[in-house]
mmCIF file of C-alpha atoms in Angstrom:
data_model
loop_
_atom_site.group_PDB
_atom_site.id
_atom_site.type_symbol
_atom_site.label_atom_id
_atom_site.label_comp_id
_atom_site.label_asym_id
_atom_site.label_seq_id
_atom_site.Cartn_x
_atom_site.Cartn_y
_atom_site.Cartn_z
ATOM 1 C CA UNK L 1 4.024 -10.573 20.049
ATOM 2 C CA UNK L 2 7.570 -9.759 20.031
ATOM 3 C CA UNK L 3 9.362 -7.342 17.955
ATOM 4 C CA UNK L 4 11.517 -10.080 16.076
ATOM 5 C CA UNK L 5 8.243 -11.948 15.681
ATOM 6 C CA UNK L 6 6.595 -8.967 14.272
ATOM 7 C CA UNK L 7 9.811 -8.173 11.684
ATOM 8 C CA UNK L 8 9.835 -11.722 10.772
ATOM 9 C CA UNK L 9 6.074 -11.808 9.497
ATOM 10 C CA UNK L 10 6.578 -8.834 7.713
ATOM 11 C CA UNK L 11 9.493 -10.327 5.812
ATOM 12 C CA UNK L 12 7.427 -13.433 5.400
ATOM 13 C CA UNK L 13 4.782 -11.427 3.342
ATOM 14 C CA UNK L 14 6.831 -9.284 1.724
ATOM 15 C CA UNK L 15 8.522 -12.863 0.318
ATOM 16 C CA UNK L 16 4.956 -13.844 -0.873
ATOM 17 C CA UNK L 17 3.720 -10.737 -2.424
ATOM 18 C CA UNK L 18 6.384 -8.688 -3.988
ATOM 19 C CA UNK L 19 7.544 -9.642 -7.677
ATOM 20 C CA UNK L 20 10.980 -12.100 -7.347
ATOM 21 C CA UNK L 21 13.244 -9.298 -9.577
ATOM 22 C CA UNK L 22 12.261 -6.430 -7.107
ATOM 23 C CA UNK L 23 13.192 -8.945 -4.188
ATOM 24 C CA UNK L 24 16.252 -9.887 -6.053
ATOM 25 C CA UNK L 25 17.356 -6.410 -6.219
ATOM 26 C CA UNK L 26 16.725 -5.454 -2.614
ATOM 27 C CA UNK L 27 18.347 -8.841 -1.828
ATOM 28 C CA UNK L 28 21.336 -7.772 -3.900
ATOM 29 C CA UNK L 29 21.509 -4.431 -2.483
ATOM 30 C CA UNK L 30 21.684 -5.747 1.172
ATOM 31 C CA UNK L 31 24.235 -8.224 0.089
ATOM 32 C CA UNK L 32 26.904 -6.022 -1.079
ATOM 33 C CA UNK L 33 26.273 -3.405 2.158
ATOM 34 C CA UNK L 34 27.690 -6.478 4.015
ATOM 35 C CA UNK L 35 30.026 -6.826 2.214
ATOM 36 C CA UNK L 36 31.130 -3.517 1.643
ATOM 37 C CA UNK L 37 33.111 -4.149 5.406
ATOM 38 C CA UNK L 38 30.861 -1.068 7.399
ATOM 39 C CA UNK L 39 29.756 -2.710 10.120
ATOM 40 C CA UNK L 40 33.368 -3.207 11.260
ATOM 41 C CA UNK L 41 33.657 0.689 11.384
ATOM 42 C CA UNK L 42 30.412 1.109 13.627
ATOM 43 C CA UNK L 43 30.823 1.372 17.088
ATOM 44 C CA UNK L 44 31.031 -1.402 19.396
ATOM 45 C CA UNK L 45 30.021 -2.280 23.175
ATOM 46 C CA UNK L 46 32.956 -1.091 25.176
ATOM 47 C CA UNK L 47 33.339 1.798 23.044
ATOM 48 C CA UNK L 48 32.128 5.950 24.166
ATOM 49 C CA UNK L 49 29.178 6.836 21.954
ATOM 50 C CA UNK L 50 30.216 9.879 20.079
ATOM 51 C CA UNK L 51 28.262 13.000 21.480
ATOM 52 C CA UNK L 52 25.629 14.284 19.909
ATOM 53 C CA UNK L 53 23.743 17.613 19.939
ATOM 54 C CA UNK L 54 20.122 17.026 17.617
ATOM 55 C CA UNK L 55 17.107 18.974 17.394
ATOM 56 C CA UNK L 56 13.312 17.143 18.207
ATOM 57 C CA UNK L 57 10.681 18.500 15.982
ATOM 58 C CA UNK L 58 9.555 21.645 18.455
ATOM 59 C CA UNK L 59 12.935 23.185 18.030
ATOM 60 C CA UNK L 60 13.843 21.612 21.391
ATOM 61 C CA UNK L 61 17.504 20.702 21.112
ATOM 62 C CA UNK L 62 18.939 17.293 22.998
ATOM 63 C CA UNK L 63 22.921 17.037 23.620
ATOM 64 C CA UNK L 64 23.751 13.604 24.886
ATOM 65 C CA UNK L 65 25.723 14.743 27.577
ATOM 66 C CA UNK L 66 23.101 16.559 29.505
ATOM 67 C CA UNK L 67 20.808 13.005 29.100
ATOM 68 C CA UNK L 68 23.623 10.800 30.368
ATOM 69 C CA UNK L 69 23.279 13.015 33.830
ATOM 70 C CA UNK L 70 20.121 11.462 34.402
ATOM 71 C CA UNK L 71 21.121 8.131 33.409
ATOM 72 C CA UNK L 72 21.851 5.596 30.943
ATOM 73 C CA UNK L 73 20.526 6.275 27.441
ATOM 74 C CA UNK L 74 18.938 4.248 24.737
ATOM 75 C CA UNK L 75 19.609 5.843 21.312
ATOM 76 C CA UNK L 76 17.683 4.013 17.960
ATOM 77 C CA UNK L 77 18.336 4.938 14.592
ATOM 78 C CA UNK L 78 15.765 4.591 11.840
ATOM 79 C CA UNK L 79 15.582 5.310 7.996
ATOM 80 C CA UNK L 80 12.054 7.057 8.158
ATOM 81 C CA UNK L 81 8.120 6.989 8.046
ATOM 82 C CA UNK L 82 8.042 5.356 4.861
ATOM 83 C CA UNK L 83 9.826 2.943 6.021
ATOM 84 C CA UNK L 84 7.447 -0.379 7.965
ATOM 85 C CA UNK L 85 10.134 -1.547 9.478
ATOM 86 C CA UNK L 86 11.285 1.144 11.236
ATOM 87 C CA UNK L 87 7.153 1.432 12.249
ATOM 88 C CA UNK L 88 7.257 -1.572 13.809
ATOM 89 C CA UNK L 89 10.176 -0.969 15.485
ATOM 90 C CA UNK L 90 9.233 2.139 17.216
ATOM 91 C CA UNK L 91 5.803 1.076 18.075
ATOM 92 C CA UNK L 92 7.633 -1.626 19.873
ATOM 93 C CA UNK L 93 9.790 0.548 21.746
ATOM 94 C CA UNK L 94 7.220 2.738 22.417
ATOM 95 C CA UNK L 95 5.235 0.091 24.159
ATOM 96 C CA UNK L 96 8.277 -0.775 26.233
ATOM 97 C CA UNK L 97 8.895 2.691 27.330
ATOM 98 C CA UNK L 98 7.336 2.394 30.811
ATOM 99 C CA UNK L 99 10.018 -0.229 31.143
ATOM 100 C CA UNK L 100 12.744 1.370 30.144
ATOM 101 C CA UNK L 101 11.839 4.654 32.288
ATOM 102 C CA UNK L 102 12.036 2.368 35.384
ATOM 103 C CA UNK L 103 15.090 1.266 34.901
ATOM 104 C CA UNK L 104 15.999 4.402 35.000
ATOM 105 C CA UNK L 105 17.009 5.042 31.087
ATOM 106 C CA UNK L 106 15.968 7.702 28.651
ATOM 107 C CA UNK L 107 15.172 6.509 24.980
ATOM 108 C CA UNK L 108 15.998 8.900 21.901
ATOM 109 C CA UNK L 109 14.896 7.228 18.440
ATOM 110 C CA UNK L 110 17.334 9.241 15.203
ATOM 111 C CA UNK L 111 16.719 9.679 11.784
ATOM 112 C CA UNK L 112 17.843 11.297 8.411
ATOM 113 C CA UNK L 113 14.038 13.086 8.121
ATOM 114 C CA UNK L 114 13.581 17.059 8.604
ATOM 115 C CA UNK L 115 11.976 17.746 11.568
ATOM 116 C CA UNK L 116 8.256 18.253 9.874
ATOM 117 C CA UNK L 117 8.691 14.931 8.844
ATOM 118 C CA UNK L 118 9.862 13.367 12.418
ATOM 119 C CA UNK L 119 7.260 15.046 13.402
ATOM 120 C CA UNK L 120 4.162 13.211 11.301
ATOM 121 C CA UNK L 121 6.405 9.894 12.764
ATOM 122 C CA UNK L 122 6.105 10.411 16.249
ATOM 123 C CA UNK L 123 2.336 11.814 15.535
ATOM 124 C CA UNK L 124 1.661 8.508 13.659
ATOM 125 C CA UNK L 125 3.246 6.271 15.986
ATOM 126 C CA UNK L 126 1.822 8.192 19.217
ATOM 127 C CA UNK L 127 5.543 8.185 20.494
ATOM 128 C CA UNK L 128 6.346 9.732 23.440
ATOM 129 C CA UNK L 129 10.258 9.560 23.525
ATOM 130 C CA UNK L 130 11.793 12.328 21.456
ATOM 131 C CA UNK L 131 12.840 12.031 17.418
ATOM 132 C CA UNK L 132 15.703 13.907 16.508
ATOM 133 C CA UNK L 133 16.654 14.789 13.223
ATOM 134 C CA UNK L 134 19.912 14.165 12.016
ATOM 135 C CA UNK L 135 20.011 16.462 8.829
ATOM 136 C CA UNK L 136 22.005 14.885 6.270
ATOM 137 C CA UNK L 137 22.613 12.313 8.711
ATOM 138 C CA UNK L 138 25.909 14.013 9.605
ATOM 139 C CA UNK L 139 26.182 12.393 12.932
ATOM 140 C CA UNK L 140 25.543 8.863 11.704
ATOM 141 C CA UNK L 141 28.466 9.543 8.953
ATOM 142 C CA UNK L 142 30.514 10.762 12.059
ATOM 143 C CA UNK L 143 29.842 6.973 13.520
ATOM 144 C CA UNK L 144 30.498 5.241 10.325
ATOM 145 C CA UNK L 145 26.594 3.713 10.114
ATOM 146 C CA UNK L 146 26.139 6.031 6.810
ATOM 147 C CA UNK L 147 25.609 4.358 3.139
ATOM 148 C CA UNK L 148 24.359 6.075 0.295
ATOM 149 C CA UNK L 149 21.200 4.315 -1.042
ATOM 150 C CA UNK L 150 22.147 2.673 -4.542
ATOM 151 C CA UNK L 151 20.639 3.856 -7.848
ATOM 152 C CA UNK L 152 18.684 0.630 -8.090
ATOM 153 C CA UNK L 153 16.420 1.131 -4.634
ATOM 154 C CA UNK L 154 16.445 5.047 -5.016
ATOM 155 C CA UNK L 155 14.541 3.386 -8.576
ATOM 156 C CA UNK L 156 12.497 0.979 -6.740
ATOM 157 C CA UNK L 157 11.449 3.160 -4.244
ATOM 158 C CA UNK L 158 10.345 5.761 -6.767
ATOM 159 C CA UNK L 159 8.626 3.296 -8.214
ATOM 160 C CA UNK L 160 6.819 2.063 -4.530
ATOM 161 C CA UNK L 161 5.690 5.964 -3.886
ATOM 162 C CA UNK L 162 8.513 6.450 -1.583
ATOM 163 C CA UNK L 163 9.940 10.064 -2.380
ATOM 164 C CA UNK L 164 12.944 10.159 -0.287
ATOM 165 C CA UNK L 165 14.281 14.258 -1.015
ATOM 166 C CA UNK L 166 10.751 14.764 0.032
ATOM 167 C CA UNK L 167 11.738 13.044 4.219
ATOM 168 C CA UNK L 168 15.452 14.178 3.680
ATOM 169 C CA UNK L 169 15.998 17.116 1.212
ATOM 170 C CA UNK L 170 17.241 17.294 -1.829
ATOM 171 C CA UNK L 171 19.600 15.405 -3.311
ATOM 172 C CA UNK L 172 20.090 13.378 0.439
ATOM 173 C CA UNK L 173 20.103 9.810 -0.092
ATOM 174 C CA UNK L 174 22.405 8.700 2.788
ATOM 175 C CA UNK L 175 21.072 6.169 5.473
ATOM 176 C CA UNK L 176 21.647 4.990 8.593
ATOM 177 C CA UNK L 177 22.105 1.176 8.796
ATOM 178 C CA UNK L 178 19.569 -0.288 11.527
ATOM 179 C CA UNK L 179 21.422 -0.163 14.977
ATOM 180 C CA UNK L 180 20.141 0.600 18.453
ATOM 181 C CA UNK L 181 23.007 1.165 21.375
ATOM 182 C CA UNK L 182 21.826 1.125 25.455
ATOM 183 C CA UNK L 183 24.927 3.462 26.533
ATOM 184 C CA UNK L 184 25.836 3.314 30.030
ATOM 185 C CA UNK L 185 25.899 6.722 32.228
ATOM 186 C CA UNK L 186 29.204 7.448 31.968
ATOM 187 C CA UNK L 187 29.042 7.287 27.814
ATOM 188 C CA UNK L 188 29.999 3.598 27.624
ATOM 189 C CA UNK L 189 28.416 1.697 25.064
ATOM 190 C CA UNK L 190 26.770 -1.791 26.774
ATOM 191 C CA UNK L 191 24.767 -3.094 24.142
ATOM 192 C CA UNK L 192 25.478 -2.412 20.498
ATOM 193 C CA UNK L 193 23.232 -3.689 17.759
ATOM 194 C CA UNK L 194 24.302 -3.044 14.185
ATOM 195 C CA UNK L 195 22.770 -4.384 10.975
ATOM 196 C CA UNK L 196 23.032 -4.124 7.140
ATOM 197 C CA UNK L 197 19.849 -5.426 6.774
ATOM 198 C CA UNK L 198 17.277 -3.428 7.838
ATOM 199 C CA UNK L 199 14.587 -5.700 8.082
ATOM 200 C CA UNK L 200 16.310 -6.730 11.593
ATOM 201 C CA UNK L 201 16.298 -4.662 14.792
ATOM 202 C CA UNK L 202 17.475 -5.058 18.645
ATOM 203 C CA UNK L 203 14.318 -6.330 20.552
ATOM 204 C CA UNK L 204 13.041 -4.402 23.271
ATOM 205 C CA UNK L 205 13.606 -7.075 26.031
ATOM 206 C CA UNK L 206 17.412 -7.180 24.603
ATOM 207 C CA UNK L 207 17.103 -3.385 25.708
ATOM 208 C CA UNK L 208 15.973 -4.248 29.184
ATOM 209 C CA UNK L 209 18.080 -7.277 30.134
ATOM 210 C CA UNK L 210 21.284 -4.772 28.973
ATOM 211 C CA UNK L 211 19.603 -2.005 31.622
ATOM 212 C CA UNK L 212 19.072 -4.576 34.020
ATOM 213 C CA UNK L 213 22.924 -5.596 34.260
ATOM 214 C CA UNK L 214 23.582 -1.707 34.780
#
């Protein structure tokens, strides 16, 4: 089953089962982060992906530059472990990896999360392509995919279990919006996928049919 199929059942039952305010709210919320005109700020295919210098969960620390020399680069951002979307979404890359290791890319998945928490991600998601953390999510400000999670989810997800200082430290609420970008070796960016809603991610065989025209 493909990754879009997989996103789209999820949605599906998360129509069915959660209570119509709490989906009006989260519909609400993703409605005005479209609106609010960031996506036209994130960077686009054609454009050099920002370098990046970001720390995997065993202290190991990954600049971009030294991962272009081996080739082209696949670099995923996701909110974090609490977060089933994002699970699905690196299970499915995960199961492409193979793929995208012939081809001769490297895949790097970032979030917000300290490292212990990356950590328990990768762990729970046996993923063998390294998580770096992006404390405070500094470098996805420094792309312009950062937005500050409104008062009424931070309540909501209080409210689901979800405690978000707990993945991100205190008092960090900023987010990267869902986007994926295959970057070319010399830095280009070939693919760009950038979303406000995060219930939508780049598929994996998008990924591969981008490597496959490098």
């Amino acid at each position: 089953m493909s990754l879009s199929t997989q996103l789209t059942e999820k949605r599906d039952a998360n129509a069915a089962n959660l209570p119509p305010e709490v989906l009006a709210i989260m519909s609400d919320a993703t409605l005005n982060l479209k609106l609010s005109g960031i996506i036209d700020s994130a960077p686009k295919a054609g454009d050099k992906l920002a370098a990046f210098s970001l720390t995997n969960p065993l202290g190991v620390t990954r600049h971009l530059s030294e991962l272009l020399v081996n080739g082209p680069v696949v670099v995923t951002f996701y909110r974090g472990s609490w977060c089933p979307y994002c699970n699905l979404a690196l299970r499915a890359y995960q199961q492409h990896l193979a793929e995208f290791k012939q081809l001769g890319a490297t895949f790097v998945a970032i979030t917000p999360e300290l490292p212990d928490m990356s950590l328990s991600t990768a762990e729970k998601n046996e993923l063998e392509f390294d998580v770096l953390s992006d404390v405070n999510a500094e470098y996805a400000k420094a792309l312009g995919l950062v937005f500050s999670l409104p008062d009424s989810i931070r309540d909501l997800y209080k409210k689901f279990g979800v405690e978000v200082e707990k993945h991100n430290g205190a008092d960090q609420f900023n987010f990267p919006l869902a986007a994926t970008f295959v970057v070319a070796k010399d830095g280009t960016i070939v693919k760009a996928f950038v979303d406000a809603d995060y219930t939508y991610r780049l598929d994996p065989e998008d990924i591969i049919s981008s490597l496959k025209a490098l």
